[in-house]
mmCIF file of C-alpha atoms and ligand atoms in Angstrom:
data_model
loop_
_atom_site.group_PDB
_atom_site.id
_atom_site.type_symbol
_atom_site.label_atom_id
_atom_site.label_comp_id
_atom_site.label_asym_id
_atom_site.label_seq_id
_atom_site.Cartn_x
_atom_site.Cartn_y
_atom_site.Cartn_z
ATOM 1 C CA UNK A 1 0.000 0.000 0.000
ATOM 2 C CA UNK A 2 1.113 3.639 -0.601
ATOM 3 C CA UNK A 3 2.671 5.660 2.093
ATOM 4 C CA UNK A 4 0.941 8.553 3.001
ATOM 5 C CA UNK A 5 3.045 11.382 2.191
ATOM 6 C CA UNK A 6 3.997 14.044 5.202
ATOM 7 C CA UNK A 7 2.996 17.855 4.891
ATOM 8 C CA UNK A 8 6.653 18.534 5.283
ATOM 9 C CA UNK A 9 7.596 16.327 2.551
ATOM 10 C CA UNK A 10 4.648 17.363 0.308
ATOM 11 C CA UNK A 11 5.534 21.045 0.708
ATOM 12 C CA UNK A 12 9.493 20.405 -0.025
ATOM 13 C CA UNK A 13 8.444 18.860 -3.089
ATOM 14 C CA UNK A 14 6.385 21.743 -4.496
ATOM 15 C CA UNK A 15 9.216 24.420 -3.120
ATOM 16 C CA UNK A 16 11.376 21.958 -5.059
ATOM 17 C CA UNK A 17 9.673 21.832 -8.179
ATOM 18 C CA UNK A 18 10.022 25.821 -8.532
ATOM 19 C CA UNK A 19 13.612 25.375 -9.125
ATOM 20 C CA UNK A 20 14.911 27.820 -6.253
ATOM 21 C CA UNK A 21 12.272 30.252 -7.184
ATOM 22 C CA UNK A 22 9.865 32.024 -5.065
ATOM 23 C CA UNK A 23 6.377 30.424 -4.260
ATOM 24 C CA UNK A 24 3.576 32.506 -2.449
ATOM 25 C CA UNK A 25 2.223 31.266 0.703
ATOM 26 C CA UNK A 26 -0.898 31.642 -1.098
ATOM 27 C CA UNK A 27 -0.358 28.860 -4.096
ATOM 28 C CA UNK A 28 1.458 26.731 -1.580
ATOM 29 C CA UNK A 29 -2.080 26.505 0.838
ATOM 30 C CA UNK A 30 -4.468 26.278 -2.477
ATOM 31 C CA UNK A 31 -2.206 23.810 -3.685
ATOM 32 C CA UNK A 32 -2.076 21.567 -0.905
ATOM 33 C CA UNK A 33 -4.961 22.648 1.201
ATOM 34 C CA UNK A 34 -3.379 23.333 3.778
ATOM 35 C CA UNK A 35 -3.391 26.246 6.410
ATOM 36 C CA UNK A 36 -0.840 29.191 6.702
ATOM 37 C CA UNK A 37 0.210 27.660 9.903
ATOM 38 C CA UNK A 38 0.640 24.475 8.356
ATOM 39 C CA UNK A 39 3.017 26.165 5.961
ATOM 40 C CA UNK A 40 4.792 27.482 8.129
ATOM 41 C CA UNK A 41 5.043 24.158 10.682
ATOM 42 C CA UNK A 42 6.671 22.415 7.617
ATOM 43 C CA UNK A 43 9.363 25.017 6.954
ATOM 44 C CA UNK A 44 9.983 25.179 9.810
ATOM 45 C CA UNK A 45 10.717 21.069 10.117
ATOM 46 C CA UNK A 46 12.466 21.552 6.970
ATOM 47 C CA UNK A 47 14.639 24.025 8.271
ATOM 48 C CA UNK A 48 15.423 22.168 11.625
ATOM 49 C CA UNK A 49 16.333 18.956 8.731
ATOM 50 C CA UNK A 50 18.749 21.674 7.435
ATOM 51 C CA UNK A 51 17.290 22.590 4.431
ATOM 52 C CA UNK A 52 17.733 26.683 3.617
ATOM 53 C CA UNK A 53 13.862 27.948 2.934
ATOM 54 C CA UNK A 54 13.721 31.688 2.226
ATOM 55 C CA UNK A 55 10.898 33.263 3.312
ATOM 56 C CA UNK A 56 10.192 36.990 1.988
ATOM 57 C CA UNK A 57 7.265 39.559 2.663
ATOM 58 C CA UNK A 58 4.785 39.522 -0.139
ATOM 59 C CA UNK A 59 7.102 37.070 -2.358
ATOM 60 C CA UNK A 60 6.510 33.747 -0.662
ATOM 61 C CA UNK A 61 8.808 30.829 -0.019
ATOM 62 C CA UNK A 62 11.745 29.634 -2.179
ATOM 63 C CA UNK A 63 14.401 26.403 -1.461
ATOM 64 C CA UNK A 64 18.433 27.163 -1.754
ATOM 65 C CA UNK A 65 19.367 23.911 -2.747
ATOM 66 C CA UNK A 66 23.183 22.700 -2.763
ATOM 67 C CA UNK A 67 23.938 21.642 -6.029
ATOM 68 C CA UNK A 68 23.060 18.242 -4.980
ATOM 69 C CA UNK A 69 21.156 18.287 -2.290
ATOM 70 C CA UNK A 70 19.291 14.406 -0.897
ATOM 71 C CA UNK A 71 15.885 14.539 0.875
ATOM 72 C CA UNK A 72 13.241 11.960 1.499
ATOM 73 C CA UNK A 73 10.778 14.163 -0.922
ATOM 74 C CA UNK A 74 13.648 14.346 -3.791
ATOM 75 C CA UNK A 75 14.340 10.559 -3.717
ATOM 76 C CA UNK A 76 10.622 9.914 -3.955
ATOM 77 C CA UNK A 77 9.846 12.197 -6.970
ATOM 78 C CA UNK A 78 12.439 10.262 -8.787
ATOM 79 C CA UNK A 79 10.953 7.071 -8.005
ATOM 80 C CA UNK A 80 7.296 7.985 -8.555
ATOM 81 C CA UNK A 81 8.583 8.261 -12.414
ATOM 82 C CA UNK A 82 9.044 4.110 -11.943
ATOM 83 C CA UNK A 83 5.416 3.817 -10.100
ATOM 84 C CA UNK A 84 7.842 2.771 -7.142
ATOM 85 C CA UNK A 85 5.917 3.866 -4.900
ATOM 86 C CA UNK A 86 4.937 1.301 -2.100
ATOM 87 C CA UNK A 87 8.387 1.888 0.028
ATOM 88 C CA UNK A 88 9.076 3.475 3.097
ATOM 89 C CA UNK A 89 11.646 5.429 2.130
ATOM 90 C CA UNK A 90 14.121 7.188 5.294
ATOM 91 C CA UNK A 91 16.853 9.728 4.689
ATOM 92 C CA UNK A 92 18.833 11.103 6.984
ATOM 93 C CA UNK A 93 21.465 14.277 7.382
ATOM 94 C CA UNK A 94 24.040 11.946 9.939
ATOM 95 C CA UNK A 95 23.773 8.100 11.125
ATOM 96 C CA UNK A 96 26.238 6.021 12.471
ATOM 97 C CA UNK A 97 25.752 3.332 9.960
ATOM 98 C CA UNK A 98 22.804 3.511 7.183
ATOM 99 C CA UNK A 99 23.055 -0.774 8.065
ATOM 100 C CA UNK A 100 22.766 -0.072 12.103
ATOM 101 C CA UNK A 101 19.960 2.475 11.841
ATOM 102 C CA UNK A 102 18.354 -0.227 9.309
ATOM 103 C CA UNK A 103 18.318 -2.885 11.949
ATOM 104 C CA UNK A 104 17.391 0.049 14.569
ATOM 105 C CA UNK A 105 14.027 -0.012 11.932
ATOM 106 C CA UNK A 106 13.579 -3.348 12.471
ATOM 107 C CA UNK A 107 13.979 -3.381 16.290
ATOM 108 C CA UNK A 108 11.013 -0.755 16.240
ATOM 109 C CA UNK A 109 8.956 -3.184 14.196
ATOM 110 C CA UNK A 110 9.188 -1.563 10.854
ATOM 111 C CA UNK A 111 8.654 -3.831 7.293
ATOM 112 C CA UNK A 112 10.965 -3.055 4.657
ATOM 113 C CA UNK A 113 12.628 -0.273 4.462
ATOM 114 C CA UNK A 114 15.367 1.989 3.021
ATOM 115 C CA UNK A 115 17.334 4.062 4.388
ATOM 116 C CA UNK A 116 20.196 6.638 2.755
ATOM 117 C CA UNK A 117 22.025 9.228 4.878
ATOM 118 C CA UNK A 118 24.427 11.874 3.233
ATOM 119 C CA UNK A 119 27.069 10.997 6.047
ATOM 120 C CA UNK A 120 27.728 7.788 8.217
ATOM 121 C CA UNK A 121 30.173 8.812 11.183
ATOM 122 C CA UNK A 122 31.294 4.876 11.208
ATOM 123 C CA UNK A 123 30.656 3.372 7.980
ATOM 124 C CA UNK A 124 31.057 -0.455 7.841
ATOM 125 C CA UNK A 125 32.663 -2.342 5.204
ATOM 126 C CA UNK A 126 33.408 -6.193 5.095
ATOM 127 C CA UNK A 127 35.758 -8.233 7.354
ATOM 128 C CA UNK A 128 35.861 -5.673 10.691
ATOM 129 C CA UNK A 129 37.127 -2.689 8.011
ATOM 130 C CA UNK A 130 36.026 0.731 7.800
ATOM 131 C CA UNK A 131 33.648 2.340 4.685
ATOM 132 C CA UNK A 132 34.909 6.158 4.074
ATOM 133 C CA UNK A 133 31.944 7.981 4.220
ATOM 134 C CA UNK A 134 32.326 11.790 4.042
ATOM 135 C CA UNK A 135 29.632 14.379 4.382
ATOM 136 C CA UNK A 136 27.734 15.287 0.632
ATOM 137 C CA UNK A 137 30.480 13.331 -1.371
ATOM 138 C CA UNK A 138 28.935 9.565 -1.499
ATOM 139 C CA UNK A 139 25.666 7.369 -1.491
ATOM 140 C CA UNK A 140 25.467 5.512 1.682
ATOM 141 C CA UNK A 141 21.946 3.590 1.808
ATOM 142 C CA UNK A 142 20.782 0.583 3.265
ATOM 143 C CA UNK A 143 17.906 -1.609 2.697
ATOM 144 C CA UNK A 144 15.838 -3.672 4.636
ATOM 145 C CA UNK A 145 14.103 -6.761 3.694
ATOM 146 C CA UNK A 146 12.400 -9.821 4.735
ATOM 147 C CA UNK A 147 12.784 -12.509 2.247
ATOM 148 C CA UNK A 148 11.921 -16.052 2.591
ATOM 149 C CA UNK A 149 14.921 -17.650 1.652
ATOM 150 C CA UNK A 150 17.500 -19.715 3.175
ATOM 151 C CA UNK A 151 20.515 -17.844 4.502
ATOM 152 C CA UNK A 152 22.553 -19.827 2.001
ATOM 153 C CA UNK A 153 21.319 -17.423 -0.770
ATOM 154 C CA UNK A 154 22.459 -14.389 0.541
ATOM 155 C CA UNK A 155 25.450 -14.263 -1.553
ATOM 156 C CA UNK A 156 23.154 -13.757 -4.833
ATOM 157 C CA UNK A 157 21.102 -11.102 -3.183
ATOM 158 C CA UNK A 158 24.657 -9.437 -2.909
ATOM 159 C CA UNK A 159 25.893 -10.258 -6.257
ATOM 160 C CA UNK A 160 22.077 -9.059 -7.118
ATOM 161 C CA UNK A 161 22.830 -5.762 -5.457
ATOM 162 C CA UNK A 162 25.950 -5.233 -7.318
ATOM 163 C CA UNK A 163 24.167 -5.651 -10.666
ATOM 164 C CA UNK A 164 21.437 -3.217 -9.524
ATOM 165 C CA UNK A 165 24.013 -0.638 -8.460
ATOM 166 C CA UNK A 166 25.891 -1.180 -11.673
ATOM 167 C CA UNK A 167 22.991 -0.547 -13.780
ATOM 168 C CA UNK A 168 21.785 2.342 -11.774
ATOM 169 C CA UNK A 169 25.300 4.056 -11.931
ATOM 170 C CA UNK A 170 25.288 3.421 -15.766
ATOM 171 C CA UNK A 171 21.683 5.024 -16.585
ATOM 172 C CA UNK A 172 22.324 7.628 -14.745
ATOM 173 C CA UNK A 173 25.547 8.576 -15.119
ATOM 174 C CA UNK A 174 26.640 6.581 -18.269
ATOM 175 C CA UNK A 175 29.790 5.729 -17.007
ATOM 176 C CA UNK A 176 30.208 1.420 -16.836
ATOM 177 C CA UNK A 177 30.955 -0.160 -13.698
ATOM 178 C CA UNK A 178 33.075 -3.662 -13.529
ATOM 179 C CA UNK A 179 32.110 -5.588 -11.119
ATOM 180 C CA UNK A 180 35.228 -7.332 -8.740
ATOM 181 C CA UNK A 181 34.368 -10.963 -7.148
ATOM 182 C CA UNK A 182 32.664 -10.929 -5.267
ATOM 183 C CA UNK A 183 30.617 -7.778 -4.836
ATOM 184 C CA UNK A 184 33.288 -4.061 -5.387
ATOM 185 C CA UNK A 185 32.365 -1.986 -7.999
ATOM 186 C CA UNK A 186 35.150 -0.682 -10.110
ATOM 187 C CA UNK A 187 35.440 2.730 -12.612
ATOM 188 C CA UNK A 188 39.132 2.466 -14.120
ATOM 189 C CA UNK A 189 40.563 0.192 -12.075
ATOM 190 C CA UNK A 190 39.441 2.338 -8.422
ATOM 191 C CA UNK A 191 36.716 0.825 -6.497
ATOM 192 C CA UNK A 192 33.875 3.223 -6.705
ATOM 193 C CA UNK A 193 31.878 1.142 -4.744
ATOM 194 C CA UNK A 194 31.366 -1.568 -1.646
ATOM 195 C CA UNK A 195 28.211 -3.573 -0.456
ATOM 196 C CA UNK A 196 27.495 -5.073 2.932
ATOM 197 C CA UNK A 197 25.326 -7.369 3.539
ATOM 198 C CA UNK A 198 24.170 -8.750 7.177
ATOM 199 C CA UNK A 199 21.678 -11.581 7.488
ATOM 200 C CA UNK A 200 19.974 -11.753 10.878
ATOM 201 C CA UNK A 201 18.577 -15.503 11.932
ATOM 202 C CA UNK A 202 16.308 -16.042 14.580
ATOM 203 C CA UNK A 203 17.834 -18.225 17.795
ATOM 204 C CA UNK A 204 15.205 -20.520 17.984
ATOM 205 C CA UNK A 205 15.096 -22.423 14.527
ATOM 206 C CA UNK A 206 17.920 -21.038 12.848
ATOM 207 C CA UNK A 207 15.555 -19.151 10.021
ATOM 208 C CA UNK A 208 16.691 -15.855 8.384
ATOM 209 C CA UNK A 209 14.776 -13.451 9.593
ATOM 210 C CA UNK A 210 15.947 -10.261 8.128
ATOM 211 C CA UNK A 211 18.927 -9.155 5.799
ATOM 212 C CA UNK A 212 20.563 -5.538 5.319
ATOM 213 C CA UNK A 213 21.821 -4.617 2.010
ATOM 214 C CA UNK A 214 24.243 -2.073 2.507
ATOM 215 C CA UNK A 215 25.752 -0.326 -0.697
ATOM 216 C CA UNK A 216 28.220 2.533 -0.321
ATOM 217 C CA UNK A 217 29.210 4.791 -3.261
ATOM 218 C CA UNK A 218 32.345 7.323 -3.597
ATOM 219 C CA UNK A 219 30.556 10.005 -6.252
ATOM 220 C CA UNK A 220 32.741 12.854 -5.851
ATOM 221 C CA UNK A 221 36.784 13.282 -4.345
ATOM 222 C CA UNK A 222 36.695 14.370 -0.772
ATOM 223 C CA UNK A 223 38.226 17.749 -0.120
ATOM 224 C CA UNK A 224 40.896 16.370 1.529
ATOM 225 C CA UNK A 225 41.275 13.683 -0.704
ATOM 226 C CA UNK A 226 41.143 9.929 0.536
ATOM 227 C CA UNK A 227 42.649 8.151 3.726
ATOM 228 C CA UNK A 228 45.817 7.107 3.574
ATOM 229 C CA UNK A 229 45.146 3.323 3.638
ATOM 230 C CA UNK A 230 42.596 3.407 0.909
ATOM 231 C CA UNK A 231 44.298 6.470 -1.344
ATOM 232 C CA UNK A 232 45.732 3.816 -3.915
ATOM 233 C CA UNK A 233 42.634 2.171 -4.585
ATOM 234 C CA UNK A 234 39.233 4.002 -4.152
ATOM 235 C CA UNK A 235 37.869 6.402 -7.540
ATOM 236 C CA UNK A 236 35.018 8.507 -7.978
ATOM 237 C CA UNK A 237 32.535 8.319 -10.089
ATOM 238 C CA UNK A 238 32.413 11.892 -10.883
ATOM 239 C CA UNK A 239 35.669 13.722 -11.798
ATOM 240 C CA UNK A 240 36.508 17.423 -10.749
ATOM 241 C CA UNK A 241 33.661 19.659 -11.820
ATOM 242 C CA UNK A 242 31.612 17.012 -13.038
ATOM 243 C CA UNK A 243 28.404 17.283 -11.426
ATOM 244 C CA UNK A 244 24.314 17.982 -11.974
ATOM 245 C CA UNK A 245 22.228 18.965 -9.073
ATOM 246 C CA UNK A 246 19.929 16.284 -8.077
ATOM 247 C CA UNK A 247 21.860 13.505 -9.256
ATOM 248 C CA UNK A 248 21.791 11.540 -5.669
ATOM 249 C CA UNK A 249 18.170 11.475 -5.640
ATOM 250 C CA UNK A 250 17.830 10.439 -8.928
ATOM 251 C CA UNK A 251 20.670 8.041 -8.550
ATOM 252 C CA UNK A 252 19.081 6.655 -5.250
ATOM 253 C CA UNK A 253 15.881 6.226 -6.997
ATOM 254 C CA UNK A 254 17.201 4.541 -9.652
ATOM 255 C CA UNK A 255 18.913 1.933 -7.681
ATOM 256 C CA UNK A 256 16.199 1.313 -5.161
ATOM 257 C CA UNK A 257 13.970 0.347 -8.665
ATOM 258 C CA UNK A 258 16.225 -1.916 -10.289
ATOM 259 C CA UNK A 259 17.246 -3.475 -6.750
ATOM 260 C CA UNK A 260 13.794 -4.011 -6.049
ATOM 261 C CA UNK A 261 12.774 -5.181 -9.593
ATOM 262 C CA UNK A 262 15.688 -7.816 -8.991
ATOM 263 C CA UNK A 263 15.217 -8.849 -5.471
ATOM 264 C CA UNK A 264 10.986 -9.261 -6.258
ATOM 265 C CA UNK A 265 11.540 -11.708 -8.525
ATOM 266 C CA UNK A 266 14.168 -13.229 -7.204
ATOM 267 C CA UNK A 267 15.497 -15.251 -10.437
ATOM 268 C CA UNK A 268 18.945 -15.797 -10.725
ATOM 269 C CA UNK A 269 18.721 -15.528 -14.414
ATOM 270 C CA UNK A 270 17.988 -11.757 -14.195
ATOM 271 C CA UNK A 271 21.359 -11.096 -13.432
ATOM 272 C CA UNK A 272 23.420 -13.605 -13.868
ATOM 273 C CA UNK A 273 24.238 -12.928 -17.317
ATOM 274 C CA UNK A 274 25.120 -9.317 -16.476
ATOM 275 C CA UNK A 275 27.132 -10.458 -13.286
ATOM 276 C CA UNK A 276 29.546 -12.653 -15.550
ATOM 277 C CA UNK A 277 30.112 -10.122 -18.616
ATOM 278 C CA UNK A 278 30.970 -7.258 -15.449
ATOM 279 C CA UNK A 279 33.633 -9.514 -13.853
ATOM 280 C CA UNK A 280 36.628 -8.043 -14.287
ATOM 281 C CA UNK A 281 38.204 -11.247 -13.020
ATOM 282 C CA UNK A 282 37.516 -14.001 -16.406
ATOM 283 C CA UNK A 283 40.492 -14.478 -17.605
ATOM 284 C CA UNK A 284 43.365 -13.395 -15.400
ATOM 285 C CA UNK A 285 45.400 -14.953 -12.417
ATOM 286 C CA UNK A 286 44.541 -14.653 -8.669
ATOM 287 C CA UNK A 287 46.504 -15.378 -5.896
ATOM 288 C CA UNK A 288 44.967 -17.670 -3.378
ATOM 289 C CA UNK A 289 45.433 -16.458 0.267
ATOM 290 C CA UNK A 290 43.694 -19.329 1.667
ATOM 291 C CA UNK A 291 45.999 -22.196 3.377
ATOM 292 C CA UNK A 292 43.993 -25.011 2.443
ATOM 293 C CA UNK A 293 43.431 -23.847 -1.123
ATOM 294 C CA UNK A 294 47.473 -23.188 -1.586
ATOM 295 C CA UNK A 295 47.445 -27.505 -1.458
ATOM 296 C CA UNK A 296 46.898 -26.840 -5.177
ATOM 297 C CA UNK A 297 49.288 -23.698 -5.761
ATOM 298 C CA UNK A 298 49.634 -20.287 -4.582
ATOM 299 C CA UNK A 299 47.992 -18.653 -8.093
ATOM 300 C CA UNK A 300 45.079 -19.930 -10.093
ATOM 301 C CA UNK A 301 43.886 -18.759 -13.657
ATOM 302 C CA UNK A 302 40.320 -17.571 -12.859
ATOM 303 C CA UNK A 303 37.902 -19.401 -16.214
ATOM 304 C CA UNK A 304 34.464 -17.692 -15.030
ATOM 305 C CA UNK A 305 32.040 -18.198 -12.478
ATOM 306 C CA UNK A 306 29.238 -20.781 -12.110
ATOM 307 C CA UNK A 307 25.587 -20.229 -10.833
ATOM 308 C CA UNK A 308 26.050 -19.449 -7.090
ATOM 309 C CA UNK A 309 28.601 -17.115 -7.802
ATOM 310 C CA UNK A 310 31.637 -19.264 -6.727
ATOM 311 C CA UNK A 311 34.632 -18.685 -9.213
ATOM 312 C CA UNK A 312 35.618 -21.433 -11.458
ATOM 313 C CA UNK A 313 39.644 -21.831 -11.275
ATOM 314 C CA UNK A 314 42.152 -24.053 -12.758
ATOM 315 C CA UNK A 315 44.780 -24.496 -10.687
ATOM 316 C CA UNK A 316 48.813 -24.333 -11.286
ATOM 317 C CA UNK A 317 48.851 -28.439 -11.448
ATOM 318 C CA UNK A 318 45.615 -27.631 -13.981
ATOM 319 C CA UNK A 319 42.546 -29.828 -11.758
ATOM 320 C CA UNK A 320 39.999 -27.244 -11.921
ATOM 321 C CA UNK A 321 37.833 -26.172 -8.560
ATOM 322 C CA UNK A 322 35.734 -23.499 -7.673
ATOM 323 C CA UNK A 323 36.105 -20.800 -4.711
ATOM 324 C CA UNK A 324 34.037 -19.354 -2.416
ATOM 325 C CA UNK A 325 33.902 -16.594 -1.050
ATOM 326 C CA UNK A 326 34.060 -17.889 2.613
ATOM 327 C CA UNK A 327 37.056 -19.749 1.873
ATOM 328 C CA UNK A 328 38.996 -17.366 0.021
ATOM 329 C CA UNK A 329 40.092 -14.025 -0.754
ATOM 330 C CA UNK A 330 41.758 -13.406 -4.260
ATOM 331 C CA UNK A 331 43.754 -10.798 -5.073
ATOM 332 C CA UNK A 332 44.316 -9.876 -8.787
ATOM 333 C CA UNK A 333 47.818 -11.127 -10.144
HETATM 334 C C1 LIG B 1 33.182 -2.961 1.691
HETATM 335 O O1 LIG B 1 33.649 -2.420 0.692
HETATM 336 O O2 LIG B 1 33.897 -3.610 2.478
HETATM 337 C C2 LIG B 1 31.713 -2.816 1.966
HETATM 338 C C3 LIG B 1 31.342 -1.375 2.209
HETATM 339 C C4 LIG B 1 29.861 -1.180 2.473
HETATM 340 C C5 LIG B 1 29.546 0.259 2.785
HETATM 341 C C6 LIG B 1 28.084 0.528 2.898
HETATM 342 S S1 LIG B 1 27.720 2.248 3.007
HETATM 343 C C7 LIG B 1 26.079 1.904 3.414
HETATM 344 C C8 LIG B 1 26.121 0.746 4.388
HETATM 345 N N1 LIG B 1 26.385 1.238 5.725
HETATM 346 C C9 LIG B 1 27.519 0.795 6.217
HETATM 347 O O3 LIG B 1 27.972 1.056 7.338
HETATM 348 N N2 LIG B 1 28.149 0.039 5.313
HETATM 349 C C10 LIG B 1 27.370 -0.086 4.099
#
């Protein structure tokens, strides 16, 4: 069912849709039917969001946007234009972790859910590391979901994920992601892109009772560039001076609808095609770091990757095996 949109978010999108120019108080109440005081209620909870609403004597209201501003109302217009429309839909200034205040969702008895924030103050990648996350320069969202499925198929919902973002980042940017085993997305060689995913069983059968998809994404070069341990090897999607206002909603939107159009029909075949022709992998060496793998060699010449996503290897004495991605980390050779 449809969420019911909030005044605040209703009268954000009208002030939005003037394109920083001035609206009176007048159009805004006819428009919406709502009161003066309700006006002035939502500007007021836009302002305390930290959104910069003018208001001038006998000229009305009118948003200052950033150049590319995210809010709950901009991420929605976007997705209205894919009749996505049935998702509750959360964004935030400052979180902790877009994946932590998803569970925090759940906790409070919330259905699916997404949530995006334009800064996490402790990001979380993979393995105990890190995820960068600067104010205004990324994509930090998170979604919530409750499929039936055993936890064993959480690896394709991540593989899933990084198809989604891949196609999201190419229709709206036009720039063409690789995709890294298992789940980084690459621009030139610089990972643009990480996704964590958490599944969440319950004690007493051993069921999954929730998963977080968490999908980070470096859009523009921090300031102060990136830190030291990650310089080398995280890109941007957008180079120096190459931005459009808006492009986070519309890139947020975009990715929640072909996630979503994915992860509802859940068919492997949807994007398992794509998945294999973005590996950047086919066809060149990795080094095993795994002990027990090594048995078999230290490198092994990667041949593709079969239908759960493990990658099919021959190894230096040339038996062939597959590797997962519990097992083993590869490094490119
Ligand atoms: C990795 O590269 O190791 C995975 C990085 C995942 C980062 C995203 S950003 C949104 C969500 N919130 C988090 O704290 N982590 C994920």
């Amino acid at each position: 069912m449809a969420k019911e949109k909030k005044t605040k978010d209703k009268v954000f999108e009208l002030l939005e849709s003037r394109n920083m120019n001035f609206i009176s108080g007048q159009e805004i109440a006819d428009t919406l039917y709502i009161t003066r005081a309700g006006i002035w209620k939502a500007v007021k909870a836009l302002r305390e969001e930290g959104f910069n609403i003018e208001a001038v004597n006998n000229r009305g209201y009118r948003l200052v946007l950033d150049k590319d501003s995210l809010s709950t109302a901009g991420v929605e217009n976007f997705l209205s234009e894919y009749k996505e429309n049935g998702l509750q839909i959360e964004v935030f200034k400052e979180v902790t972790s877009t994946n932590d205040k998803a569970r925090e969702f759940e906790l409070s008895g919330c259905g699916d859910c997404v949530v995006i924030s334009d800064y996490q103050s402790a990001g979380r990648g993979r393995r105990g590391r890190s995820f960068f996350s600067p104010k205004g320069m990324g994509l930090y969202i998170s979604f919530l979901l409750h499929p039936d499925m055993d936890i064993s198929r959480v690896t394709p919902v991540t593989c899933m994920a990084a198809v989604a973002t891949a196609r999201a980042i190419e229709k709206v940017t036009g720039k063409n992601p690789s995709i890294k085993w298992v789940n980084d997305l690459y621009l030139e060689d610089k990972k643009i892109c990480g996704i964590l995913t958490e599944g969440f069983t319950s004690i007493e059968d051993g069921s999954l009772s929730y998963i977080v998809v968490g999908i980070g994404i470096n859009l523009y070069m921090p300031p102060s560039g990136f830190p030291e341990d990650i310089k080398k090897t995280a890109g941007v999607v957008f180079g120096e001076g190459q931005t459009e206002a808006n492009i986070r909603n519309r890139l947020s939107a975009s990715l929640i609808h072909e996630f979503m159009t994915l992860y509802r029909n859940n068919e492997t075949k949807d994007y398992y095609e794509e998945y294999k022709s973005r590996l950047n992998l086919i066809g060149s060496y990795v080094k095993i770091l795994s002990p027990d793998k090594q048995a078999t060699g230290d490198y092994a010449y990667v041949t593709g990757i079969d239908k759960d996503f493990h990658l099919c290897v021959e190894y230096e004495d040339k038996s062939v095996g597959v590797l997962s991605t519990g097992e083993v980390s590869v490094v490119k050779y």
